[in-house]
Coordinates of C-alpha atoms and ligand atoms in Angstrom, one line a residue:
M1 CA -0.8 254.9 -188.9
T2 CA -3.7 252.6 -189.3
I3 CA -3.2 248.9 -189.9
Q4 CA -6.1 246.6 -190.6
W5 CA -5.2 243.4 -188.8
F6 CA -6.9 240.5 -190.6
P7 CA -6.2 237.0 -189.6
G8 CA -3.9 236.6 -192.6
H9 CA -1.9 239.7 -191.6
M10 CA -1.6 238.4 -188.1
A11 CA -0.3 235.0 -189.2
K12 CA 2.2 236.8 -191.5
A13 CA 3.3 239.2 -188.8
R14 CA 3.8 236.3 -186.4
R15 CA 5.7 234.3 -189.0
Q16 CA 8.0 237.2 -189.7
V17 CA 8.8 237.6 -186.0
V18 CA 9.4 233.9 -185.5
E19 CA 11.8 233.9 -188.5
K20 CA 13.8 236.8 -187.0
L21 CA 13.9 235.1 -183.6
K22 CA 16.3 232.5 -185.1
L23 CA 18.9 235.2 -185.6
I24 CA 18.9 236.8 -182.2
D25 CA 19.8 236.2 -178.5
I26 CA 17.2 238.5 -176.9
V27 CA 13.9 240.2 -177.6
Y28 CA 13.2 243.7 -176.5
E29 CA 9.4 243.8 -176.2
L30 CA 8.4 247.4 -176.4
V31 CA 5.2 248.7 -174.8
D32 CA 3.8 252.1 -174.0
A33 CA 4.5 252.9 -170.3
R34 CA 1.1 254.6 -170.0
I35 CA -0.6 251.3 -170.9
P36 CA 2.0 248.5 -170.4
Q37 CA -0.7 245.8 -170.5
S38 CA -3.0 247.2 -173.1
S39 CA -0.2 247.8 -175.5
R40 CA 1.1 244.2 -175.3
N41 CA 0.4 241.7 -178.0
P42 CA -1.9 239.0 -176.6
M43 CA 0.2 236.1 -177.9
I44 CA 3.6 237.5 -177.2
D45 CA 4.6 234.8 -174.7
D46 CA 3.6 232.1 -177.1
I47 CA 5.4 233.8 -180.0
I48 CA 8.8 234.4 -178.3
A49 CA 8.7 231.1 -176.5
N50 CA 12.0 230.5 -174.7
K51 CA 13.9 233.5 -176.0
K52 CA 15.3 235.8 -173.3
R53 CA 13.3 239.0 -173.2
I54 CA 13.4 242.5 -171.7
L55 CA 10.0 244.3 -171.4
I56 CA 10.7 247.9 -172.2
L57 CA 8.2 250.5 -171.0
N58 CA 8.8 253.3 -173.5
K59 CA 7.5 256.9 -173.3
K60 CA 8.1 256.9 -169.5
D61 CA 8.1 260.7 -169.9
M62 CA 4.3 260.6 -170.5
A63 CA 3.4 258.0 -167.8
D64 CA 2.6 258.5 -164.1
E65 CA 6.0 257.8 -162.5
S66 CA 4.7 256.1 -159.4
I67 CA 2.5 253.7 -161.5
T68 CA 5.5 252.9 -163.7
K69 CA 7.4 251.9 -160.6
E70 CA 4.6 249.7 -159.6
W71 CA 4.6 248.0 -163.0
I72 CA 8.3 247.3 -162.8
Q73 CA 7.8 245.7 -159.4
Y74 CA 4.8 243.8 -160.7
Y75 CA 6.7 242.3 -163.7
K76 CA 9.6 241.5 -161.4
E77 CA 7.2 239.4 -159.4
Q78 CA 6.1 237.7 -162.6
G79 CA 9.7 236.9 -163.4
I80 CA 9.9 239.4 -166.3
A81 CA 12.8 241.8 -166.4
S82 CA 11.5 245.3 -167.3
I83 CA 12.8 248.8 -167.5
A84 CA 11.3 252.2 -168.3
I85 CA 12.9 254.4 -170.9
D86 CA 12.3 257.6 -173.0
S87 CA 13.4 256.9 -176.5
Q88 CA 13.1 260.5 -177.5
T89 CA 15.7 261.8 -175.1
G90 CA 17.5 258.5 -174.6
S91 CA 16.9 258.4 -170.9
G92 CA 17.3 254.8 -169.5
L93 CA 18.8 253.4 -172.7
K94 CA 22.1 252.5 -171.0
Q95 CA 20.2 250.0 -168.9
I96 CA 19.3 248.0 -172.0
V97 CA 22.8 246.6 -172.7
Q98 CA 23.6 246.2 -169.0
L99 CA 20.4 244.1 -168.4
S100 CA 20.9 242.1 -171.6
K101 CA 24.3 241.1 -170.4
E102 CA 23.0 240.1 -167.1
L103 CA 20.2 238.0 -168.6
L104 CA 22.6 236.3 -171.1
E105 CA 25.4 235.8 -168.6
K106 CA 25.1 232.0 -168.4
E107 CA 25.1 231.5 -172.2
R108 CA 28.1 233.9 -172.5
E109 CA 30.0 232.1 -169.7
K110 CA 29.4 228.8 -171.5
M111 CA 30.8 230.2 -174.7
K112 CA 33.8 231.5 -172.8
A113 CA 34.4 228.1 -171.2
K114 CA 34.5 226.6 -174.7
G115 CA 37.1 229.1 -175.7
V116 CA 34.7 231.1 -177.9
K117 CA 35.1 234.8 -177.5
P118 CA 31.6 236.2 -176.8
R119 CA 30.3 238.3 -179.7
A120 CA 28.0 241.3 -179.5
I121 CA 24.5 240.5 -178.2
R122 CA 22.0 240.3 -181.0
A123 CA 18.6 241.7 -180.4
L124 CA 15.2 242.3 -182.0
I125 CA 12.7 245.0 -181.0
V126 CA 9.1 243.9 -181.2
G127 CA 5.8 245.6 -180.4
I128 CA 2.5 246.8 -181.6
P129 CA 2.4 250.0 -183.8
N130 CA 3.2 253.3 -182.3
V131 CA 4.9 252.2 -179.1
G132 CA 8.1 253.8 -180.4
K133 CA 10.1 250.9 -182.0
S134 CA 11.5 253.0 -184.8
T135 CA 12.4 255.9 -182.5
L136 CA 14.3 253.5 -180.2
I137 CA 16.1 251.9 -183.1
N138 CA 17.2 255.3 -184.4
R139 CA 18.3 256.3 -180.9
L140 CA 20.3 253.2 -180.4
A141 CA 21.8 253.5 -183.8
G142 CA 22.6 257.2 -183.2
R143 CA 21.2 258.0 -186.7
N144 CA 18.1 257.7 -188.7
I145 CA 17.7 254.2 -189.8
A146 CA 14.2 253.0 -189.2
K147 CA 11.5 255.2 -190.6
T148 CA 9.0 256.0 -187.9
G149 CA 5.7 254.5 -189.0
D150 CA 7.3 251.4 -190.6
R151 CA 4.7 249.1 -192.0
P152 CA 4.3 245.4 -191.5
G153 CA 4.5 243.2 -194.6
I154 CA 7.0 245.4 -196.4
T155 CA 10.0 243.2 -196.7
K156 CA 13.4 244.6 -197.1
Q157 CA 16.9 243.4 -196.7
Q158 CA 17.6 242.8 -193.0
S159 CA 20.7 244.3 -191.6
W160 CA 22.4 244.6 -188.3
I161 CA 22.9 247.9 -186.6
K162 CA 25.9 248.1 -184.4
T163 CA 25.3 250.1 -181.2
G164 CA 28.5 250.3 -179.3
K165 CA 30.7 247.2 -179.2
E166 CA 28.3 245.1 -177.2
L167 CA 24.9 245.2 -179.0
E168 CA 23.7 244.5 -182.5
L169 CA 20.1 245.2 -183.5
L170 CA 18.1 244.0 -186.4
D171 CA 17.2 247.2 -188.3
T172 CA 13.5 246.2 -188.9
P173 CA 11.4 245.7 -185.8
G174 CA 8.8 243.0 -185.4
I175 CA 5.4 244.6 -185.7
L176 CA 2.6 242.8 -183.8
W177 CA -1.1 243.5 -183.4
P178 CA -2.7 244.8 -180.2
K179 CA -5.4 243.1 -178.0
F180 CA -8.1 245.0 -179.8
E181 CA -10.9 242.4 -179.2
D182 CA -11.2 243.9 -175.7
E183 CA -13.3 247.1 -175.8
E184 CA -11.5 248.7 -172.9
V185 CA -8.1 248.1 -174.4
G186 CA -9.3 249.8 -177.6
L187 CA -10.4 252.8 -175.6
K188 CA -7.1 253.0 -173.8
L189 CA -5.2 252.7 -177.1
A190 CA -7.3 255.5 -178.5
A191 CA -7.0 257.7 -175.4
T192 CA -3.2 257.6 -175.6
G193 CA -3.2 258.1 -179.4
A194 CA -1.9 254.7 -180.3
I195 CA -4.7 254.1 -182.8
K196 CA -6.2 256.6 -185.2
D197 CA -9.2 258.7 -184.1
E198 CA -11.3 257.4 -187.0
I199 CA -11.3 253.9 -185.6
L200 CA -13.3 254.6 -182.4
N201 CA -16.0 257.2 -181.7
L202 CA -14.1 260.1 -180.1
Q203 CA -16.9 260.9 -177.7
D204 CA -16.8 257.4 -176.4
V205 CA -13.0 257.7 -176.0
A206 CA -13.4 261.0 -174.2
A207 CA -16.1 259.7 -171.9
Y208 CA -13.9 256.7 -171.0
A209 CA -10.9 259.0 -170.3
M210 CA -13.1 261.4 -168.3
R211 CA -14.4 258.5 -166.0
Y212 CA -10.9 257.3 -165.6
L213 CA -9.6 260.7 -164.6
I214 CA -12.5 261.3 -162.2
K215 CA -11.5 258.1 -160.5
H216 CA -7.8 258.5 -160.5
Y217 CA -6.8 262.1 -161.0
P218 CA -9.8 264.2 -159.9
D219 CA -7.7 267.2 -158.7
R220 CA -6.1 267.6 -162.1
L221 CA -9.5 267.7 -163.8
M222 CA -10.7 270.3 -161.3
D223 CA -7.6 272.4 -161.7
R224 CA -7.5 272.3 -165.5
Y225 CA -11.1 273.1 -166.1
Q226 CA -11.9 275.1 -162.9
I227 CA -14.5 272.6 -161.6
D228 CA -15.5 273.5 -158.1
N229 CA -16.6 270.1 -157.0
L230 CA -16.3 266.7 -158.6
S231 CA -18.5 264.2 -157.0
N232 CA -19.8 260.9 -158.2
E233 CA -23.1 262.6 -158.8
N234 CA -21.6 264.7 -161.6
E235 CA -23.0 263.4 -164.8
I236 CA -20.4 263.0 -167.5
V237 CA -22.5 265.1 -169.8
D238 CA -22.5 268.0 -167.2
L239 CA -18.7 267.9 -167.2
F240 CA -18.5 268.0 -170.9
D241 CA -21.1 270.9 -170.9
H242 CA -18.8 272.7 -168.5
I243 CA -15.7 272.1 -170.5
G244 CA -17.4 272.8 -173.8
K245 CA -18.6 276.2 -172.5
K246 CA -15.3 277.1 -171.0
R247 CA -13.4 276.2 -174.2
G248 CA -15.9 277.8 -176.6
C249 CA -16.9 274.5 -178.2
L250 CA -20.3 275.7 -179.4
S251 CA -22.3 275.0 -182.5
A252 CA -24.0 277.6 -184.6
G253 CA -27.1 277.7 -182.4
G254 CA -25.0 278.2 -179.3
L255 CA -25.4 274.6 -178.2
I256 CA -22.4 272.6 -176.9
D257 CA -20.6 270.8 -179.8
Y258 CA -19.8 267.5 -178.1
D259 CA -17.5 266.3 -180.9
K260 CA -15.4 269.4 -180.6
T261 CA -15.4 269.2 -176.8
A262 CA -14.3 265.6 -176.9
E263 CA -11.5 266.5 -179.3
V264 CA -10.3 269.4 -177.1
F265 CA -10.4 267.1 -174.0
I266 CA -8.6 264.2 -175.7
R267 CA -5.9 266.6 -177.0
D268 CA -5.4 267.9 -173.5
V269 CA -5.0 264.3 -172.3
R270 CA -2.5 263.4 -175.0
T271 CA -0.4 266.5 -174.7
L272 CA -0.1 266.1 -170.9
K273 CA -2.2 269.2 -170.1
L274 CA -3.7 267.1 -167.4
G275 CA -0.3 265.8 -166.3
K276 CA 1.3 262.3 -166.8
I277 CA -1.4 259.7 -166.9
S278 CA -1.2 255.9 -166.7
F279 CA -4.3 254.2 -168.0
D280 CA -3.2 250.7 -166.9
R281 CA -2.6 249.9 -163.3
P282 CA -1.2 246.6 -162.0
N283 CA -3.9 246.3 -159.3
E284 CA -6.8 246.8 -161.6
Ligands
G4P1 P1 6.6 252.5 -184.0 O1 7.8 252.4 -184.8 O2 6.5 251.5 -182.8 O3 5.3 252.5 -184.8 O4 6.6 254.0 -183.2 P2 7.4 255.3 -183.6 O5 8.8 255.1 -183.4 O6 6.9 255.7 -185.0 O7 6.8 256.3 -182.6 C1 5.4 256.6 -182.5 C2 5.3 258.0 -181.9 O8 5.7 258.0 -180.5 C3 6.1 259.1 -182.6 O9 5.4 260.3 -182.4 C4 7.3 259.1 -181.7 O10 8.0 260.4 -181.8 C5 6.7 259.0 -180.3 N1 7.7 258.4 -179.3 C6 8.5 257.4 -179.4 N2 9.2 257.2 -178.3 C7 8.8 258.1 -177.4 C8 9.1 258.5 -176.0 O11 9.9 257.8 -175.4 N3 8.5 259.5 -175.5 C9 7.6 260.3 -176.2 N4 7.0 261.3 -175.5 N5 7.2 260.0 -177.5 C10 7.8 258.9 -178.1 P3 4.5 260.9 -183.6 O12 3.7 261.9 -183.0 O13 3.9 259.8 -184.4 O14 5.6 261.5 -184.5 P4 6.6 262.7 -184.2 O15 5.7 263.7 -183.5 O16 7.7 262.3 -183.4 O17 6.9 263.1 -185.6

């Protein structure tokens, strides 16, 4: 899904989230575990202000497990509670209610002291497009409620989804815009498939991903494409020549078709043919 984020749209999206915040106890800020920083909204802290929040690193099944652990630790040090989940299988979902209860314990104790029986926790899922908001809502609801690929700006009646006895979720997520003014963020969003391929030049995206893999996952590149030696002297173009030849990405005259080669390489990255890759690291 492509969304054109004009200033007007951003203001409206923000307003819609702020309106919904009045109804809830806690925000579930959803990000892509492969790019936890690059898939965050740049103004999120400002938007959610004092609301309690859990940062949920979704698609953990696609991210480098050791880096995800580093992120959880990193956010802990920043005072942000975070967990990693896989919304497609439901792995990690139980932690959401548990952690919400812990974070809201004081408020719930206060209510109890006043003699008010604590009601179910009310939550809102927010995040940029494609991080898996609808998938998570459907998982928590145990049925298909949110259409994947929900669009911002389409208003419909809000309703609460009950998930167990302890959690109620607004059925429409808050959709926010990414940090796309930063070129590297754009390349990371494209490499992971969070934004459509028509938005950025695929050869640029492939070259970015290739450089990143040379730096962080050289063995996987060498294995996948039978590269004998991968040194810093390798020119990116030589690597694409090699991959293009191996994968038969040739144009009519027998020359390497770089568009096709980039497509093949990016598809390999996105479909985990090169293993689980995290494109954001806390120490970079
Ligand atoms: P959104 O509401 O935030 O825009 O995201 P949405 O739920 O539509 O999910 C975007 C894509 O991410 C979907 O794939 C969805 O299946 C996938 N996804 C969501 N959560 C996870 C997860 O935890 N792990 C993995 N591996 N994928 C996840 P799609 O290709 O757009 O659609 P489809 O192939 O599922 O039909």
